[in-house]
PDB file of C-alpha atoms in Angstrom:
ATOM      1  CA  MET C   1       8.796 -21.625  13.225  1.00  0.00           C
ATOM      2  CA  LYS C   2      10.416 -18.863  15.307  1.00  0.00           C
ATOM      3  CA  LEU C   3       9.292 -15.263  14.801  1.00  0.00           C
ATOM      4  CA  PRO C   4      12.494 -13.959  13.105  1.00  0.00           C
ATOM      5  CA  GLU C   5      12.378 -16.803  10.590  1.00  0.00           C
ATOM      6  CA  LEU C   6       8.673 -16.181   9.998  1.00  0.00           C
ATOM      7  CA  ILE C   7       9.275 -12.460   9.452  1.00  0.00           C
ATOM      8  CA  VAL C   8      12.088 -13.126   6.963  1.00  0.00           C
ATOM      9  CA  ASN C   9       9.928 -15.623   5.038  1.00  0.00           C
ATOM     10  CA  CYS C  10       7.054 -13.134   4.889  1.00  0.00           C
ATOM     11  CA  ILE C  11       9.367 -10.314   3.728  1.00  0.00           C
ATOM     12  CA  ARG C  12      10.945 -12.568   1.077  1.00  0.00           C
ATOM     13  CA  HIS C  13       7.565 -13.649  -0.292  1.00  0.00           C
ATOM     14  CA  ALA C  14       6.001 -10.165  -0.188  1.00  0.00           C
ATOM     15  CA  THR C  15       8.968  -8.363  -1.782  1.00  0.00           C
ATOM     16  CA  ALA C  16       9.368 -10.904  -4.585  1.00  0.00           C
ATOM     17  CA  ASN C  17       5.626 -10.812  -5.265  1.00  0.00           C
ATOM     18  CA  VAL C  18       5.341  -6.997  -5.306  1.00  0.00           C
ATOM     19  CA  PHE C  19       8.399  -6.587  -7.555  1.00  0.00           C
ATOM     20  CA  SER C  20       7.317  -9.264 -10.021  1.00  0.00           C
ATOM     21  CA  THR C  21       3.645  -8.182 -10.123  1.00  0.00           C
ATOM     22  CA  MET C  22       3.986  -4.390 -10.132  1.00  0.00           C
ATOM     23  CA  LEU C  23       7.427  -3.889 -11.713  1.00  0.00           C
ATOM     24  CA  GLY C  24       7.871  -7.079 -13.735  1.00  0.00           C
ATOM     25  CA  VAL C  25      11.343  -7.731 -12.294  1.00  0.00           C
ATOM     26  CA  GLU C  26      12.927 -10.440 -10.193  1.00  0.00           C
ATOM     27  CA  VAL C  27      14.989  -9.344  -7.188  1.00  0.00           C
ATOM     28  CA  ARG C  28      17.709 -11.448  -5.556  1.00  0.00           C
ATOM     29  CA  GLN C  29      17.699 -11.760  -1.785  1.00  0.00           C
ATOM     30  CA  GLY C  30      20.943 -11.086   0.067  1.00  0.00           C
ATOM     31  CA  GLU C  31      22.165 -12.100   3.484  1.00  0.00           C
ATOM     32  CA  VAL C  32      19.702 -11.492   6.307  1.00  0.00           C
ATOM     33  CA  ARG C  33      20.967  -9.673   9.412  1.00  0.00           C
ATOM     34  CA  THR C  34      19.666  -8.376  12.710  1.00  0.00           C
ATOM     35  CA  GLU C  35      20.103  -4.757  13.829  1.00  0.00           C
ATOM     36  CA  ASN C  36      19.828  -3.616  17.397  1.00  0.00           C
ATOM     37  CA  GLY C  37      20.257  -0.085  18.705  1.00  0.00           C
ATOM     38  CA  ALA C  38      21.346   2.748  16.459  1.00  0.00           C
ATOM     39  CA  PRO C  39      21.430   1.697  12.800  1.00  0.00           C
ATOM     40  CA  ASP C  40      23.980   3.014  10.316  1.00  0.00           C
ATOM     41  CA  ALA C  41      23.456   6.514   8.944  1.00  0.00           C
ATOM     42  CA  ASN C  42      21.360   6.669   5.765  1.00  0.00           C
ATOM     43  CA  ASP C  43      21.932   8.482   2.500  1.00  0.00           C
ATOM     44  CA  GLY C  44      18.907   8.212   0.285  1.00  0.00           C
ATOM     45  CA  VAL C  45      15.243   7.358   0.639  1.00  0.00           C
ATOM     46  CA  VAL C  46      13.668   5.671   3.668  1.00  0.00           C
ATOM     47  CA  SER C  47       9.974   4.878   3.900  1.00  0.00           C
ATOM     48  CA  LEU C  48       8.485   3.942   7.292  1.00  0.00           C
ATOM     49  CA  ILE C  49       5.160   2.407   8.217  1.00  0.00           C
ATOM     50  CA  GLY C  50       3.765   1.512  11.648  1.00  0.00           C
ATOM     51  CA  LEU C  51       2.232  -1.797  12.717  1.00  0.00           C
ATOM     52  CA  ALA C  52      -0.093  -2.156  15.682  1.00  0.00           C
ATOM     53  CA  GLY C  53      -2.185  -4.724  17.496  1.00  0.00           C
ATOM     54  CA  THR C  54      -1.292  -7.353  20.068  1.00  0.00           C
ATOM     55  CA  TRP C  55       2.120  -6.959  18.416  1.00  0.00           C
ATOM     56  CA  THR C  56       3.461  -3.524  17.627  1.00  0.00           C
ATOM     57  CA  GLY C  57       6.408  -2.230  15.627  1.00  0.00           C
ATOM     58  CA  ALA C  58       7.346  -0.794  12.270  1.00  0.00           C
ATOM     59  CA  GLY C  59       8.463  -1.742   8.790  1.00  0.00           C
ATOM     60  CA  SER C  60      10.697   0.224   6.470  1.00  0.00           C
ATOM     61  CA  ILE C  61      12.215   0.229   3.022  1.00  0.00           C
ATOM     62  CA  SER C  62      15.434   2.053   2.202  1.00  0.00           C
ATOM     63  CA  CYS C  63      17.329   2.517  -1.036  1.00  0.00           C
ATOM     64  CA  SER C  64      19.549   4.926  -2.933  1.00  0.00           C
ATOM     65  CA  PRO C  65      18.043   7.907  -4.783  1.00  0.00           C
ATOM     66  CA  ALA C  66      18.974   6.210  -8.079  1.00  0.00           C
ATOM     67  CA  LEU C  67      17.060   3.050  -7.191  1.00  0.00           C
ATOM     68  CA  ALA C  68      14.080   5.087  -5.943  1.00  0.00           C
ATOM     69  CA  CYS C  69      13.979   6.880  -9.314  1.00  0.00           C
ATOM     70  CA  ARG C  70      14.225   3.573 -11.149  1.00  0.00           C
ATOM     71  CA  ILE C  71      11.390   2.051  -9.110  1.00  0.00           C
ATOM     72  CA  CYS C  72       9.203   5.066  -9.914  1.00  0.00           C
ATOM     73  CA  SER C  73      10.115   5.013 -13.616  1.00  0.00           C
ATOM     74  CA  VAL C  74       9.147   1.355 -13.992  1.00  0.00           C
ATOM     75  CA  LEU C  75       6.057   1.571 -11.779  1.00  0.00           C
ATOM     76  CA  LEU C  76       4.587   4.658 -13.458  1.00  0.00           C
ATOM     77  CA  MET C  77       6.182   4.234 -16.899  1.00  0.00           C
ATOM     78  CA  THR C  78       7.763   7.697 -16.622  1.00  0.00           C
ATOM     79  CA  GLU C  79      11.305   9.109 -16.845  1.00  0.00           C
ATOM     80  CA  ASN C  80      12.512  10.026 -13.358  1.00  0.00           C
ATOM     81  CA  THR C  81      16.083  11.209 -12.896  1.00  0.00           C
ATOM     82  CA  ALA C  82      15.726  13.116  -9.597  1.00  0.00           C
ATOM     83  CA  VAL C  83      13.865  12.401  -6.375  1.00  0.00           C
ATOM     84  CA  ASP C  84      10.605  14.351  -6.586  1.00  0.00           C
ATOM     85  CA  GLU C  85       7.023  13.955  -5.329  1.00  0.00           C
ATOM     86  CA  ASP C  86       6.300  11.135  -7.781  1.00  0.00           C
ATOM     87  CA  VAL C  87       9.382   9.185  -6.681  1.00  0.00           C
ATOM     88  CA  LEU C  88       8.611   9.596  -2.967  1.00  0.00           C
ATOM     89  CA  ASP C  89       4.990   8.599  -3.583  1.00  0.00           C
ATOM     90  CA  ALA C  90       6.046   5.510  -5.558  1.00  0.00           C
ATOM     91  CA  VAL C  91       8.426   4.391  -2.783  1.00  0.00           C
ATOM     92  CA  ALA C  92       5.700   5.001  -0.184  1.00  0.00           C
ATOM     93  CA  GLU C  93       3.260   2.872  -2.135  1.00  0.00           C
ATOM     94  CA  LEU C  94       5.848   0.128  -2.619  1.00  0.00           C
ATOM     95  CA  THR C  95       6.332   0.142   1.174  1.00  0.00           C
ATOM     96  CA  ASN C  96       2.598   0.010   1.709  1.00  0.00           C
ATOM     97  CA  MET C  97       2.287  -3.008  -0.569  1.00  0.00           C
ATOM     98  CA  ILE C  98       5.302  -4.913   0.778  1.00  0.00           C
ATOM     99  CA  ILE C  99       4.767  -4.279   4.494  1.00  0.00           C
ATOM    100  CA  GLY C 100       0.993  -4.596   3.990  1.00  0.00           C
ATOM    101  CA  SER C 101       1.488  -8.068   2.471  1.00  0.00           C
ATOM    102  CA  VAL C 102       3.870  -9.000   5.301  1.00  0.00           C
ATOM    103  CA  LYS C 103       1.251  -7.811   7.789  1.00  0.00           C
ATOM    104  CA  THR C 104      -1.461  -9.928   6.140  1.00  0.00           C
ATOM    105  CA  ASP C 105       0.767 -13.028   6.203  1.00  0.00           C
ATOM    106  CA  LEU C 106       1.794 -12.402   9.828  1.00  0.00           C
ATOM    107  CA  GLU C 107      -1.840 -11.997  10.912  1.00  0.00           C
ATOM    108  CA  GLU C 108      -2.362 -15.738  10.361  1.00  0.00           C
ATOM    109  CA  HIS C 109       0.138 -16.355  13.171  1.00  0.00           C
ATOM    110  CA  LEU C 110      -0.051 -13.224  15.348  1.00  0.00           C
ATOM    111  CA  GLY C 111      -3.667 -12.092  15.124  1.00  0.00           C
ATOM    112  CA  PRO C 112      -5.088  -8.836  13.693  1.00  0.00           C
ATOM    113  CA  LEU C 113      -2.601  -6.017  13.048  1.00  0.00           C
ATOM    114  CA  GLY C 114      -3.217  -2.422  12.020  1.00  0.00           C
ATOM    115  CA  LEU C 115      -1.160  -0.579   9.404  1.00  0.00           C
ATOM    116  CA  SER C 116      -0.414   3.150   9.440  1.00  0.00           C
ATOM    117  CA  ILE C 117       0.031   5.415   6.417  1.00  0.00           C
ATOM    118  CA  PRO C 118       3.685   5.477   5.186  1.00  0.00           C
ATOM    119  CA  THR C 119       6.088   8.356   5.886  1.00  0.00           C
ATOM    120  CA  VAL C 120       8.955   8.881   3.432  1.00  0.00           C
ATOM    121  CA  VAL C 121      12.239  10.626   4.281  1.00  0.00           C
ATOM    122  CA  PHE C 122      14.834  11.709   1.711  1.00  0.00           C
ATOM    123  CA  GLY C 123      18.169  13.217   2.656  1.00  0.00           C
ATOM    124  CA  ARG C 124      21.800  12.681   3.625  1.00  0.00           C
ATOM    125  CA  ASN C 125      23.431  11.391   6.790  1.00  0.00           C
ATOM    126  CA  PHE C 126      20.309  10.764   8.843  1.00  0.00           C
ATOM    127  CA  ARG C 127      19.414   7.946  11.222  1.00  0.00           C
ATOM    128  CA  THR C 128      16.062   6.322  11.885  1.00  0.00           C
ATOM    129  CA  ARG C 129      15.243   4.913  15.294  1.00  0.00           C
ATOM    130  CA  SER C 130      12.201   3.004  16.530  1.00  0.00           C
ATOM    131  CA  ALA C 131      10.699   3.493  19.969  1.00  0.00           C
ATOM    132  CA  ALA C 132       9.592  -0.145  19.839  1.00  0.00           C
ATOM    133  CA  ASN C 133      12.916  -1.262  21.399  1.00  0.00           C
ATOM    134  CA  ALA C 134      13.084  -4.507  19.444  1.00  0.00           C
ATOM    135  CA  ASP C 135      15.590  -6.026  17.037  1.00  0.00           C
ATOM    136  CA  TRP C 136      15.128  -5.197  13.373  1.00  0.00           C
ATOM    137  CA  MET C 137      15.211  -8.026  10.857  1.00  0.00           C
ATOM    138  CA  VAL C 138      16.994  -6.619   7.812  1.00  0.00           C
ATOM    139  CA  VAL C 139      16.525  -8.334   4.453  1.00  0.00           C
ATOM    140  CA  PRO C 140      18.485  -6.859   1.521  1.00  0.00           C
ATOM    141  CA  PHE C 141      17.416  -7.375  -2.103  1.00  0.00           C
ATOM    142  CA  ASP C 142      19.560  -6.820  -5.170  1.00  0.00           C
ATOM    143  CA  TRP C 143      18.144  -5.368  -8.379  1.00  0.00           C
ATOM    144  CA  ASP C 144      20.934  -5.191 -10.979  1.00  0.00           C
ATOM    145  CA  GLY C 145      23.522  -4.183  -8.385  1.00  0.00           C
ATOM    146  CA  GLU C 146      21.323  -1.652  -6.546  1.00  0.00           C
ATOM    147  CA  ILE C 147      20.330  -2.648  -3.004  1.00  0.00           C
ATOM    148  CA  LEU C 148      16.892  -2.241  -1.466  1.00  0.00           C
ATOM    149  CA  GLN C 149      16.650  -3.063   2.240  1.00  0.00           C
ATOM    150  CA  VAL C 150      13.416  -4.188   3.859  1.00  0.00           C
ATOM    151  CA  ARG C 151      13.376  -3.915   7.677  1.00  0.00           C
ATOM    152  CA  LEU C 152      10.813  -5.004  10.215  1.00  0.00           C
ATOM    153  CA  CYS C 153      10.670  -4.977  13.995  1.00  0.00           C
ATOM    154  CA  LEU C 154       7.868  -6.342  16.147  1.00  0.00           C
ATOM    155  CA  THR C 155       7.402  -6.611  19.868  1.00  0.00           C
ATOM    156  CA  ARG C 156       4.568  -8.145  21.824  1.00  0.00           C
ATOM    157  CA  THR C 157       2.293  -5.848  23.779  1.00  0.00           C
ATOM    158  CA  GLU C 158      -0.540  -6.375  26.178  1.00  0.00           C
ATOM    159  CA  ARG C 159      -2.060  -2.935  25.739  1.00  0.00           C
ATOM    160  CA  ASP C 160      -5.312  -2.489  23.893  1.00  0.00           C
ATOM    161  CA  THR C 161      -5.363  -2.182  20.117  1.00  0.00           C
ATOM    162  CA  ARG C 162      -6.809   1.322  20.018  1.00  0.00           C
ATOM    163  CA  SER C 163      -3.933   2.927  21.917  1.00  0.00           C
ATOM    164  CA  HIS C 164      -1.412   1.113  19.727  1.00  0.00           C
ATOM    165  CA  LEU C 165      -3.014   2.308  16.524  1.00  0.00           C
ATOM    166  CA  GLN C 166      -2.331   5.820  17.818  1.00  0.00           C
ATOM    167  CA  MET C 167       1.210   4.899  18.859  1.00  0.00           C
ATOM    168  CA  ALA C 168       2.147   3.176  15.634  1.00  0.00           C
ATOM    169  CA  SER C 169       2.044   6.294  13.519  1.00  0.00           C
ATOM    170  CA  HIS C 170       4.636   7.832  15.875  1.00  0.00           C
ATOM    171  CA  ALA C 171       6.755   4.720  16.392  1.00  0.00           C
ATOM    172  CA  CYS C 172       9.720   5.973  14.384  1.00  0.00           C
ATOM    173  CA  THR C 173      11.832   9.063  14.847  1.00  0.00           C
ATOM    174  CA  VAL C 174      14.457  10.487  12.553  1.00  0.00           C
ATOM    175  CA  ASP C 175      17.779  11.972  13.666  1.00  0.00           C
ATOM    176  CA  VAL C 176      19.378  14.338  11.174  1.00  0.00           C
TER     177      VAL C 176
ATOM    178  CA  MET P   1     -21.945   8.517 -23.977  1.00  0.00           C
ATOM    179  CA  ALA P   2     -19.467   6.241 -22.212  1.00  0.00           C
ATOM    180  CA  PRO P   3     -19.707   6.268 -18.408  1.00  0.00           C
ATOM    181  CA  ASP P   4     -17.224   7.766 -15.925  1.00  0.00           C
ATOM    182  CA  VAL P   5     -15.183   5.932 -13.288  1.00  0.00           C
ATOM    183  CA  LEU P   6     -13.988   7.306  -9.920  1.00  0.00           C
ATOM    184  CA  VAL P   7     -10.611   6.165  -8.542  1.00  0.00           C
ATOM    185  CA  VAL P   8      -9.937   6.927  -4.848  1.00  0.00           C
ATOM    186  CA  ASP P   9      -6.485   6.412  -3.323  1.00  0.00           C
ATOM    187  CA  ASP P  10      -4.180   8.625  -1.248  1.00  0.00           C
ATOM    188  CA  SER P  11      -1.280   7.469  -3.412  1.00  0.00           C
ATOM    189  CA  ALA P  12      -0.942   9.421  -6.654  1.00  0.00           C
ATOM    190  CA  ALA P  13       1.179   6.527  -7.942  1.00  0.00           C
ATOM    191  CA  ILE P  14      -1.660   4.035  -7.505  1.00  0.00           C
ATOM    192  CA  ARG P  15      -4.157   6.433  -9.096  1.00  0.00           C
ATOM    193  CA  LYS P  16      -1.890   6.736 -12.147  1.00  0.00           C
ATOM    194  CA  ILE P  17      -1.449   2.965 -12.333  1.00  0.00           C
ATOM    195  CA  LEU P  18      -5.208   2.391 -12.081  1.00  0.00           C
ATOM    196  CA  GLN P  19      -5.819   4.989 -14.812  1.00  0.00           C
ATOM    197  CA  ARG P  20      -3.450   3.069 -17.071  1.00  0.00           C
ATOM    198  CA  VAL P  21      -4.844  -0.348 -16.136  1.00  0.00           C
ATOM    199  CA  LEU P  22      -8.457   0.766 -16.686  1.00  0.00           C
ATOM    200  CA  ARG P  23      -7.578   2.075 -20.151  1.00  0.00           C
ATOM    201  CA  GLN P  24      -5.769  -1.204 -20.893  1.00  0.00           C
ATOM    202  CA  THR P  25      -8.834  -3.289 -20.032  1.00  0.00           C
ATOM    203  CA  GLY P  26     -10.539  -2.070 -23.205  1.00  0.00           C
ATOM    204  CA  MET P  27     -13.638  -0.967 -21.306  1.00  0.00           C
ATOM    205  CA  ASP P  28     -15.506   1.936 -22.865  1.00  0.00           C
ATOM    206  CA  ILE P  29     -14.824   4.667 -20.294  1.00  0.00           C
ATOM    207  CA  ASN P  30     -15.341   8.416 -20.722  1.00  0.00           C
ATOM    208  CA  THR P  31     -13.524  10.172 -17.858  1.00  0.00           C
ATOM    209  CA  ILE P  32     -11.597   8.649 -14.953  1.00  0.00           C
ATOM    210  CA  HIS P  33     -11.960  11.025 -11.996  1.00  0.00           C
ATOM    211  CA  GLU P  34      -9.391  10.910  -9.167  1.00  0.00           C
ATOM    212  CA  ALA P  35      -9.764  11.592  -5.445  1.00  0.00           C
ATOM    213  CA  GLY P  36      -7.086  11.411  -2.739  1.00  0.00           C
ATOM    214  CA  ASP P  37      -9.444  10.414   0.084  1.00  0.00           C
ATOM    215  CA  GLY P  38     -13.094   9.701   0.872  1.00  0.00           C
ATOM    216  CA  GLN P  39     -13.990  13.358   1.441  1.00  0.00           C
ATOM    217  CA  GLU P  40     -12.670  14.375  -1.977  1.00  0.00           C
ATOM    218  CA  ALA P  41     -14.562  11.434  -3.474  1.00  0.00           C
ATOM    219  CA  ILE P  42     -17.841  12.634  -1.908  1.00  0.00           C
ATOM    220  CA  GLU P  43     -17.292  16.102  -3.403  1.00  0.00           C
ATOM    221  CA  LEU P  44     -16.690  14.568  -6.845  1.00  0.00           C
ATOM    222  CA  LEU P  45     -19.780  12.370  -6.504  1.00  0.00           C
ATOM    223  CA  LYS P  46     -21.865  15.521  -6.050  1.00  0.00           C
ATOM    224  CA  LEU P  47     -20.654  16.726  -9.474  1.00  0.00           C
ATOM    225  CA  HIS P  48     -20.462  13.487 -11.471  1.00  0.00           C
ATOM    226  CA  LYS P  49     -22.240  10.155 -11.376  1.00  0.00           C
ATOM    227  CA  PRO P  50     -19.644   7.484 -12.157  1.00  0.00           C
ATOM    228  CA  ALA P  51     -20.665   3.960 -13.166  1.00  0.00           C
ATOM    229  CA  LEU P  52     -17.988   2.514 -10.889  1.00  0.00           C
ATOM    230  CA  ILE P  53     -15.904   3.479  -7.851  1.00  0.00           C
ATOM    231  CA  LEU P  54     -12.502   1.871  -7.175  1.00  0.00           C
ATOM    232  CA  THR P  55     -11.264   2.764  -3.692  1.00  0.00           C
ATOM    233  CA  ASP P  56      -8.424   2.086  -1.323  1.00  0.00           C
ATOM    234  CA  ILE P  57      -9.319   1.335   2.314  1.00  0.00           C
ATOM    235  CA  ASN P  58      -6.515   2.995   4.326  1.00  0.00           C
ATOM    236  CA  MET P  59      -6.662   6.725   3.620  1.00  0.00           C
ATOM    237  CA  PRO P  60      -6.471   9.888   5.731  1.00  0.00           C
ATOM    238  CA  LYS P  61      -9.520  12.069   6.541  1.00  0.00           C
ATOM    239  CA  MET P  62     -12.163   9.579   5.328  1.00  0.00           C
ATOM    240  CA  ASP P  63     -11.153   5.982   4.663  1.00  0.00           C
ATOM    241  CA  GLY P  64     -12.551   3.595   2.054  1.00  0.00           C
ATOM    242  CA  LEU P  65     -14.966   1.876   4.427  1.00  0.00           C
ATOM    243  CA  GLN P  66     -16.444   5.226   5.497  1.00  0.00           C
ATOM    244  CA  LEU P  67     -16.761   6.220   1.845  1.00  0.00           C
ATOM    245  CA  LEU P  68     -18.454   2.901   1.044  1.00  0.00           C
ATOM    246  CA  ALA P  69     -20.910   3.412   3.917  1.00  0.00           C
ATOM    247  CA  ALA P  70     -21.702   6.951   2.706  1.00  0.00           C
ATOM    248  CA  VAL P  71     -22.278   5.770  -0.873  1.00  0.00           C
ATOM    249  CA  LYS P  72     -24.576   2.940   0.213  1.00  0.00           C
ATOM    250  CA  ALA P  73     -26.509   5.260   2.529  1.00  0.00           C
ATOM    251  CA  SER P  74     -27.303   7.671  -0.301  1.00  0.00           C
ATOM    252  CA  ASP P  75     -30.389   7.214  -2.498  1.00  0.00           C
ATOM    253  CA  ALA P  76     -28.506   8.851  -5.378  1.00  0.00           C
ATOM    254  CA  TRP P  77     -25.346   6.741  -5.174  1.00  0.00           C
ATOM    255  CA  ARG P  78     -26.246   3.384  -3.618  1.00  0.00           C
ATOM    256  CA  ASN P  79     -26.476   1.595  -7.004  1.00  0.00           C
ATOM    257  CA  ILE P  80     -22.901   2.532  -7.983  1.00  0.00           C
ATOM    258  CA  PRO P  81     -20.731  -0.588  -7.580  1.00  0.00           C
ATOM    259  CA  VAL P  82     -17.779  -0.010  -5.244  1.00  0.00           C
ATOM    260  CA  VAL P  83     -14.677  -2.199  -5.599  1.00  0.00           C
ATOM    261  CA  MET P  84     -12.101  -2.107  -2.806  1.00  0.00           C
ATOM    262  CA  ILE P  85      -8.437  -2.122  -3.939  1.00  0.00           C
ATOM    263  CA  THR P  86      -6.134  -2.356  -0.954  1.00  0.00           C
ATOM    264  CA  THR P  87      -3.229  -4.010   0.795  1.00  0.00           C
ATOM    265  CA  GLU P  88      -5.631  -5.009   3.572  1.00  0.00           C
ATOM    266  CA  GLY P  89      -6.004  -8.757   3.309  1.00  0.00           C
ATOM    267  CA  GLY P  90      -7.361  -9.344   6.793  1.00  0.00           C
ATOM    268  CA  GLU P  91     -10.802 -10.921   7.010  1.00  0.00           C
ATOM    269  CA  THR P  92     -12.026  -8.195   9.373  1.00  0.00           C
ATOM    270  CA  LYS P  93     -11.779  -5.347   6.863  1.00  0.00           C
ATOM    271  CA  VAL P  94     -12.838  -7.491   3.897  1.00  0.00           C
ATOM    272  CA  GLY P  95     -15.814  -8.780   5.885  1.00  0.00           C
ATOM    273  CA  GLU P  96     -16.733  -5.247   6.892  1.00  0.00           C
ATOM    274  CA  ALA P  97     -16.529  -4.077   3.268  1.00  0.00           C
ATOM    275  CA  VAL P  98     -18.743  -6.958   2.092  1.00  0.00           C
ATOM    276  CA  LYS P  99     -21.219  -6.268   4.898  1.00  0.00           C
ATOM    277  CA  LEU P 100     -21.355  -2.607   3.862  1.00  0.00           C
ATOM    278  CA  GLY P 101     -22.149  -3.597   0.273  1.00  0.00           C
ATOM    279  CA  ALA P 102     -18.821  -3.663  -1.609  1.00  0.00           C
ATOM    280  CA  ALA P 103     -19.209  -5.213  -5.062  1.00  0.00           C
ATOM    281  CA  GLY P 104     -15.754  -6.767  -5.002  1.00  0.00           C
ATOM    282  CA  TYR P 105     -12.252  -6.727  -3.662  1.00  0.00           C
ATOM    283  CA  VAL P 106      -8.776  -6.708  -5.259  1.00  0.00           C
ATOM    284  CA  ARG P 107      -5.636  -7.022  -3.177  1.00  0.00           C
ATOM    285  CA  LYS P 108      -2.464  -5.022  -3.918  1.00  0.00           C
ATOM    286  CA  PRO P 109      -0.187  -5.858  -5.640  1.00  0.00           C
ATOM    287  CA  PHE P 110      -2.417  -6.428  -8.660  1.00  0.00           C
ATOM    288  CA  THR P 111      -2.038  -7.069 -12.378  1.00  0.00           C
ATOM    289  CA  ALA P 112      -4.124  -5.532 -15.151  1.00  0.00           C
ATOM    290  CA  ASP P 113      -5.642  -8.980 -15.767  1.00  0.00           C
ATOM    291  CA  GLN P 114      -6.743  -9.298 -12.141  1.00  0.00           C
ATOM    292  CA  ILE P 115      -8.468  -5.905 -12.309  1.00  0.00           C
ATOM    293  CA  LYS P 116     -10.144  -6.791 -15.595  1.00  0.00           C
ATOM    294  CA  GLU P 117     -11.271 -10.187 -14.310  1.00  0.00           C
ATOM    295  CA  LYS P 118     -12.760  -8.635 -11.191  1.00  0.00           C
ATOM    296  CA  LEU P 119     -14.545  -5.907 -13.127  1.00  0.00           C
ATOM    297  CA  ASN P 120     -15.878  -8.264 -15.819  1.00  0.00           C
ATOM    298  CA  GLY P 121     -18.499  -9.795 -13.591  1.00  0.00           C
ATOM    299  CA  ILE P 122     -19.455  -6.530 -11.954  1.00  0.00           C
ATOM    300  CA  LEU P 123     -19.598  -4.156 -14.874  1.00  0.00           C
ATOM    301  CA  GLU P 124     -20.790  -5.945 -17.966  1.00  0.00           C
ATOM    302  CA  PRO P 125     -24.266  -4.404 -17.671  1.00  0.00           C
ATOM    303  CA  VAL P 126     -22.947  -0.827 -17.324  1.00  0.00           C
ATOM    304  CA  LEU P 127     -19.528  -0.688 -19.009  1.00  0.00           C
ATOM    305  CA  PRO P 128     -19.251  -2.430 -22.397  1.00  0.00           C
ATOM    306  CA  LEU P 129     -16.133  -4.622 -22.453  1.00  0.00           C
TER     307      LEU P 129
END
């Protein structure tokens, strides 16, 4: 199996599993695409997490503020109507679980990978860019008409693991 | 008096979920203390003696493996069972946790039943189910 196909399979499995286990909902996967260079501007919530090892890169989850609030409400059994600390924390943890599961599945094929702590951004008209210089696999999921996008990019490296663990937490930059 | 439990995770969302799940298990628990990292957990351990510690692995300041090592190195705390709850599924970190004396391991995402099942075998002597 080629790496892009493997990544998409891992994202599909991890996202479906996290949503069904933690939120009790089924999400429908949309059409997979590849992004290279500057991605479209974002409006909403983006959560980023670094990956490091013999492969390095980043994973992210992005969604609208409304979907972020809904995720938090279901996850914590609370009423969330605006993006606050709880909502950002819930999206960060969802990212940690999804990309963490993807990482664990990929390790069977790619060897040990490290995972950084998630960073969440909320705002309007901002762009995220990875220094990893690799294509992003973008897998959209539909939850009752609201779209959540899971992205992952990975590139092979020959540098030692320790230096990449330091790099991974700074792999993504945000342009506002 | 029912025993206390200490939940350690840098995510407030996960701490809230674990609070809810622990109450749902029907275990007789007094207070569930929360810490956002290993250092905070150590400070709480100096004030309370929980019957169980549930901890994440990846955390800032002091991670779950460092916390586990500190608990097992202490005469006062080494008998407290420590269960790792984490996204880390790699054999390296799990193996390290087992080597350091972790009582068990639950991978995120988790259900209330998975937590209860894991804790059943570990806690029956200390927490009535």
